[in-house]
Each structure stands twice: as structure tokens, then as C-alpha cells.
């Protein structure tokens, strides 16, 4: 059985969608993998409680307790790899994980590190994607699941979903519409990638 580790910083609703998929045996695109751990860089991330309630091991690697980015990433890598019998999980999923990772970290998980980003990449990498889409007058917004490379919010695209931008939308209403699609495409993209591994 392949092992997955999920990294979060906040609510963890994408993480919860993947946990549901992993635990739902008759799901059409079932993962055929076990979520071995959920790790947060923030001790107060709400997703930690959700994961615990689902019976998943959790850990906190607090970035504020480390001198620099390299030291934090080394500690995070050690914590992630501890949760796989082979010493490196099949997949490491960033799910609202709000840290920029070092090239060394990305190279260590080359081909097994995925992210979900709330825009139709390559449009709007970085933060405040929904407000930026509104400011530009976009008629479509959406989300992207992609391989993680050393360049922020770049890397091969595995899945996308688009939603309409509606009159009167705010960044919050648009974010909520996009998020419902994120919960569909992330587990599906993970399942497809696991099947091809
Ligand atoms: C999502 O919109 C995701 O695309 C972005 O951060 C948000 C995290 O939400 N990277 P959640 O923690 O999964 O609920």
C-alpha cells in the first residue's frame, strides 16, 4: 500500500476531501493509498483536528522554531519520511501549505510533490488570486493541481477546473465557488497519478 503525507497550514478542506477519498472504498477513482500523516507548520491549523478526528497521525513542524528556511525544510523532510516504511512517501501533497520550499526539498520529492493552487495557472501564481482575477475582469476563474518545481506555482499541470465569475462576486464568493471544485479535482488527480506510478 502506497503512503501519502499531506502538508497543511490552515483549515485543511482539501486535505479532508483527500481523506474522504482515501477512506471511501467504492469511490470510482479510489486512491489505493493510505494517508500516513498530516503535517502542519502551524500548531493552530484547524485541519489538524479534522485529521485527528479521522484517525490520521498528525505532527507540527513549526517554521518559527527553525533558524532559516533550510533548517525548517530539513526538519520537515525528516518528519515526512518517518511516516513511510521505505523512507519516502509515494506522494507528498501540499494542501493550503503556505510556505515556500527550498530547491533541495523539491528535488528530494521530485515527481511526488503536488500542490493545488486557486487559479487557472499559469495565470495568477502567488497570493490573492481571486481578487486579482476580479480586478482583471476575468470571466472564468478556477483551480489547478500541478507538480511542484523550485519555481513558485509552476510545474506540469495535472488537472484544472474552471468556474464562471458572476456579477457581484467578491473575492470570498469566488473563492468559495472555486473551492468546491478544488475538492473534486485534487483527489481525482492524486488517484490518476497513483495509478500511473
Ligand atoms: C485553497 O484554496 C488552496 O487552493 C490554496 O489554499 C486554500 C487552502 O484551503 N492553496 P484548505 O486549507 O484546503 O481549506
CSV table of C-alpha atoms and ligand atoms in Angstrom, one decimal:
chain,number,residue,atom,x,y,z
A,1,UNK,CA,0.0,0.0,0.0
A,2,UNK,CA,1.4,3.4,-1.0
A,3,UNK,CA,1.7,6.1,1.6
A,4,UNK,CA,0.7,9.7,1.2
A,5,UNK,CA,1.7,12.6,3.5
A,6,UNK,CA,-0.4,15.8,3.4
A,7,UNK,CA,1.1,19.2,4.4
A,8,UNK,CA,-1.3,22.0,5.6
A,9,UNK,CA,-1.2,25.4,7.2
A,10,UNK,CA,-4.9,26.1,7.8
A,11,UNK,CA,-8.5,24.8,7.5
A,12,UNK,CA,-7.5,21.7,5.5
A,13,UNK,CA,-10.7,21.3,3.5
A,14,UNK,CA,-8.7,19.9,0.5
A,15,UNK,CA,-6.9,17.6,2.9
A,16,UNK,CA,-10.4,16.5,4.2
A,17,UNK,CA,-11.5,15.8,0.6
A,18,UNK,CA,-8.5,13.6,0.1
A,19,UNK,CA,-9.0,11.8,3.4
A,20,UNK,CA,-12.6,11.1,2.3
A,21,UNK,CA,-11.5,9.7,-1.0
A,22,UNK,CA,-8.8,7.5,0.7
A,23,UNK,CA,-11.3,6.1,3.1
A,24,UNK,CA,-14.2,5.5,0.6
A,25,UNK,CA,-13.6,2.1,-0.8
A,26,UNK,CA,-16.2,2.2,-3.5
A,27,UNK,CA,-15.2,5.6,-4.8
A,28,UNK,CA,-14.7,5.4,-8.6
A,29,UNK,CA,-11.3,6.8,-8.6
A,30,UNK,CA,-10.3,5.4,-5.3
A,31,UNK,CA,-6.8,6.2,-4.2
A,32,UNK,CA,-5.4,2.7,-3.4
A,33,UNK,CA,-3.2,4.5,-0.9
A,34,UNK,CA,-3.1,5.3,2.8
A,35,UNK,CA,-2.8,8.8,4.2
A,36,UNK,CA,0.0,8.1,6.7
A,37,UNK,CA,0.2,11.6,8.2
A,38,UNK,CA,-0.9,15.2,8.1
A,39,UNK,CA,1.8,17.7,9.0
A,40,UNK,CA,1.3,21.4,9.7
A,41,UNK,CA,3.8,24.2,10.0
A,42,UNK,CA,1.3,26.0,12.3
A,43,UNK,CA,0.2,24.5,15.6
A,44,UNK,CA,-3.2,26.2,15.4
A,45,UNK,CA,-4.1,24.8,11.9
A,46,UNK,CA,-7.8,23.7,12.1
A,47,UNK,CA,-7.1,20.8,9.7
A,48,UNK,CA,-5.0,19.1,12.4
A,49,UNK,CA,-8.2,18.4,14.4
A,50,UNK,CA,-10.1,17.2,11.4
A,51,UNK,CA,-7.3,14.8,10.6
A,52,UNK,CA,-7.1,13.6,14.2
A,53,UNK,CA,-10.9,13.0,14.2
A,54,UNK,CA,-10.4,10.9,11.1
A,55,UNK,CA,-7.8,8.8,12.9
A,56,UNK,CA,-4.8,10.1,11.0
A,57,UNK,CA,-1.5,10.7,12.6
A,58,UNK,CA,-0.6,14.4,12.8
A,59,UNK,CA,2.5,16.4,13.5
A,60,UNK,CA,3.6,20.0,13.8
A,61,UNK,CA,6.9,21.3,12.4
A,62,UNK,CA,6.7,24.9,13.4
A,63,UNK,CA,8.7,27.1,11.0
A,64,UNK,CA,9.2,29.7,13.7
A,65,UNK,CA,11.3,27.2,15.7
A,66,UNK,CA,13.9,27.0,13.0
A,67,UNK,CA,16.7,29.4,12.2
A,68,UNK,CA,16.2,29.6,8.5
A,69,UNK,CA,14.3,28.0,5.5
A,70,UNK,CA,16.9,25.3,5.0
A,71,UNK,CA,16.7,24.2,8.7
A,72,UNK,CA,12.9,24.1,8.6
A,73,UNK,CA,12.9,22.2,5.3
A,74,UNK,CA,15.3,19.6,6.7
A,75,UNK,CA,13.2,19.1,9.8
A,76,UNK,CA,10.1,18.8,7.7
A,77,UNK,CA,11.7,16.3,5.3
A,78,UNK,CA,12.7,14.1,8.3
A,79,UNK,CA,9.2,14.2,9.7
A,80,UNK,CA,7.6,13.4,6.4
A,81,UNK,CA,9.9,10.5,5.6
A,82,UNK,CA,9.5,9.0,9.1
A,83,UNK,CA,5.9,8.1,8.0
A,84,UNK,CA,6.8,5.8,5.2
A,85,UNK,CA,8.2,2.3,5.7
A,86,UNK,CA,10.5,2.8,2.6
A,87,UNK,CA,11.7,6.2,4.0
A,88,UNK,CA,10.0,8.4,1.4
A,89,UNK,CA,6.2,8.5,0.7
A,90,UNK,CA,4.8,7.9,-2.8
A,91,UNK,CA,3.2,11.3,-2.7
A,92,UNK,CA,3.6,14.5,-0.6
A,93,UNK,CA,0.5,16.7,-1.1
A,94,UNK,CA,0.6,20.5,-0.4
A,95,UNK,CA,-3.0,21.4,0.6
A,96,UNK,CA,-3.1,25.0,1.6
A,97,UNK,CA,0.5,24.8,2.8
A,98,UNK,CA,1.7,28.4,3.0
A,99,UNK,CA,5.5,28.0,2.8
A,100,UNK,CA,7.9,28.5,0.0
A,101,UNK,CA,10.1,25.3,-0.2
A,102,UNK,CA,13.8,25.2,-0.9
A,103,UNK,CA,15.1,23.7,-4.2
A,104,UNK,CA,16.7,20.9,-2.1
A,105,UNK,CA,13.3,19.9,-0.6
A,106,UNK,CA,11.6,20.0,-4.0
A,107,UNK,CA,14.4,17.8,-5.5
A,108,UNK,CA,14.1,15.3,-2.7
A,109,UNK,CA,10.5,14.7,-3.7
A,110,UNK,CA,10.9,15.2,-7.4
A,111,UNK,CA,7.9,13.7,-9.2
A,112,UNK,CA,6.0,13.0,-6.0
A,113,UNK,CA,5.2,16.6,-4.8
A,114,UNK,CA,1.9,18.1,-5.8
A,115,UNK,CA,0.1,21.4,-5.0
A,116,UNK,CA,-3.3,22.8,-5.5
A,117,UNK,CA,-3.5,26.4,-6.5
A,118,UNK,CA,-6.6,28.6,-6.6
A,119,UNK,CA,-6.2,30.0,-10.1
A,120,UNK,CA,-6.1,28.7,-13.7
A,121,UNK,CA,-2.3,28.6,-13.9
A,122,UNK,CA,-0.2,29.9,-15.5
A,123,UNK,CA,-2.5,32.9,-14.7
A,124,UNK,CA,-2.1,34.4,-11.2
A,125,UNK,CA,0.6,32.5,-9.4
A,126,UNK,CA,1.2,33.7,-5.8
A,127,UNK,CA,-1.3,35.2,-3.4
A,128,UNK,CA,-4.7,37.0,-3.7
A,129,UNK,CA,-5.6,35.1,-6.8
A,130,UNK,CA,-9.4,35.7,-6.6
A,131,UNK,CA,-9.1,39.5,-6.1
A,132,UNK,CA,-6.6,39.7,-8.9
A,133,UNK,CA,-8.9,37.7,-11.3
A,134,UNK,CA,-11.8,40.1,-10.3
A,135,UNK,CA,-9.6,43.2,-10.9
A,136,UNK,CA,-8.6,41.9,-14.3
A,137,UNK,CA,-12.2,41.4,-15.3
A,138,UNK,CA,-11.8,37.6,-15.8
A,139,UNK,CA,-15.0,35.8,-16.8
A,140,UNK,CA,-13.6,32.5,-15.7
A,141,UNK,CA,-11.7,31.5,-12.6
A,142,UNK,CA,-10.6,28.2,-11.3
A,143,UNK,CA,-8.1,25.9,-9.7
A,144,UNK,CA,-5.0,23.9,-10.8
A,145,UNK,CA,-3.4,20.7,-9.5
A,146,UNK,CA,0.3,20.7,-10.5
A,147,UNK,CA,3.6,19.1,-9.9
A,148,UNK,CA,5.8,21.3,-7.6
A,149,UNK,CA,9.1,22.6,-9.0
A,150,UNK,CA,11.5,25.1,-7.5
A,151,UNK,CA,9.6,27.9,-9.2
A,152,UNK,CA,6.6,29.0,-7.2
A,153,UNK,CA,3.2,27.8,-8.6
A,154,UNK,CA,4.8,26.4,-11.8
A,155,UNK,CA,5.3,22.8,-12.8
A,156,UNK,CA,3.4,20.4,-15.0
A,157,UNK,CA,-0.4,20.7,-14.8
A,158,UNK,CA,-2.3,17.6,-13.8
A,159,UNK,CA,-5.8,18.9,-13.5
A,160,UNK,CA,-7.8,22.1,-13.8
A,161,UNK,CA,-11.4,23.1,-13.2
A,162,UNK,CA,-13.0,26.4,-14.3
A,163,UNK,CA,-16.0,28.2,-12.8
A,164,UNK,CA,-17.8,31.4,-14.0
A,165,UNK,CA,-17.1,34.7,-12.4
A,166,UNK,CA,-20.6,36.0,-11.6
A,167,UNK,CA,-21.8,39.7,-11.4
A,168,UNK,CA,-21.4,40.9,-7.9
A,169,UNK,CA,-18.8,38.4,-7.0
A,170,UNK,CA,-16.3,39.2,-4.2
A,171,UNK,CA,-13.0,37.5,-3.6
A,172,UNK,CA,-14.8,35.5,-0.9
A,173,UNK,CA,-17.8,34.3,-3.0
A,174,UNK,CA,-15.4,33.5,-5.9
A,175,UNK,CA,-13.1,31.6,-3.6
A,176,UNK,CA,-16.0,29.5,-2.2
A,177,UNK,CA,-17.1,28.6,-5.8
A,178,UNK,CA,-13.5,27.6,-6.7
A,179,UNK,CA,-13.0,25.6,-3.5
A,180,UNK,CA,-15.9,23.3,-4.3
A,181,UNK,CA,-14.1,22.4,-7.5
A,182,UNK,CA,-10.8,22.0,-5.7
A,183,UNK,CA,-12.3,19.3,-3.6
A,184,UNK,CA,-13.3,17.4,-6.7
A,185,UNK,CA,-10.1,17.7,-8.8
A,186,UNK,CA,-7.4,17.1,-6.2
A,187,UNK,CA,-8.5,13.6,-5.1
A,188,UNK,CA,-9.1,12.7,-8.7
A,189,UNK,CA,-5.6,13.9,-9.9
A,190,UNK,CA,-4.0,12.1,-7.0
A,191,UNK,CA,-5.8,8.9,-7.9
A,192,UNK,CA,-4.7,9.1,-11.5
A,193,UNK,CA,-1.1,9.8,-10.6
A,194,UNK,CA,-1.0,6.9,-8.1
A,195,UNK,CA,-2.4,4.5,-10.8
A,196,UNK,CA,0.4,5.5,-13.2
A,197,UNK,CA,3.2,5.1,-10.6
B,1,LIG,C1,-7.1,26.5,-1.2
B,1,LIG,O1,-7.8,27.5,-1.9
B,1,LIG,C2,-5.9,26.1,-2.0
B,1,LIG,O2,-6.0,26.1,-3.4
B,1,LIG,C3,-4.9,27.1,-1.5
B,1,LIG,O3,-5.2,27.4,-0.2
B,1,LIG,C4,-6.5,27.1,0.1
B,1,LIG,C5,-6.5,26.1,1.2
B,1,LIG,O4,-7.8,25.7,1.6
B,1,LIG,N1,-3.5,26.7,-1.8
B,1,LIG,P1,-7.9,24.5,2.6
B,1,LIG,O5,-7.0,24.6,3.7
B,1,LIG,O6,-7.6,23.2,1.8
B,1,LIG,O7,-9.4,24.5,3.1
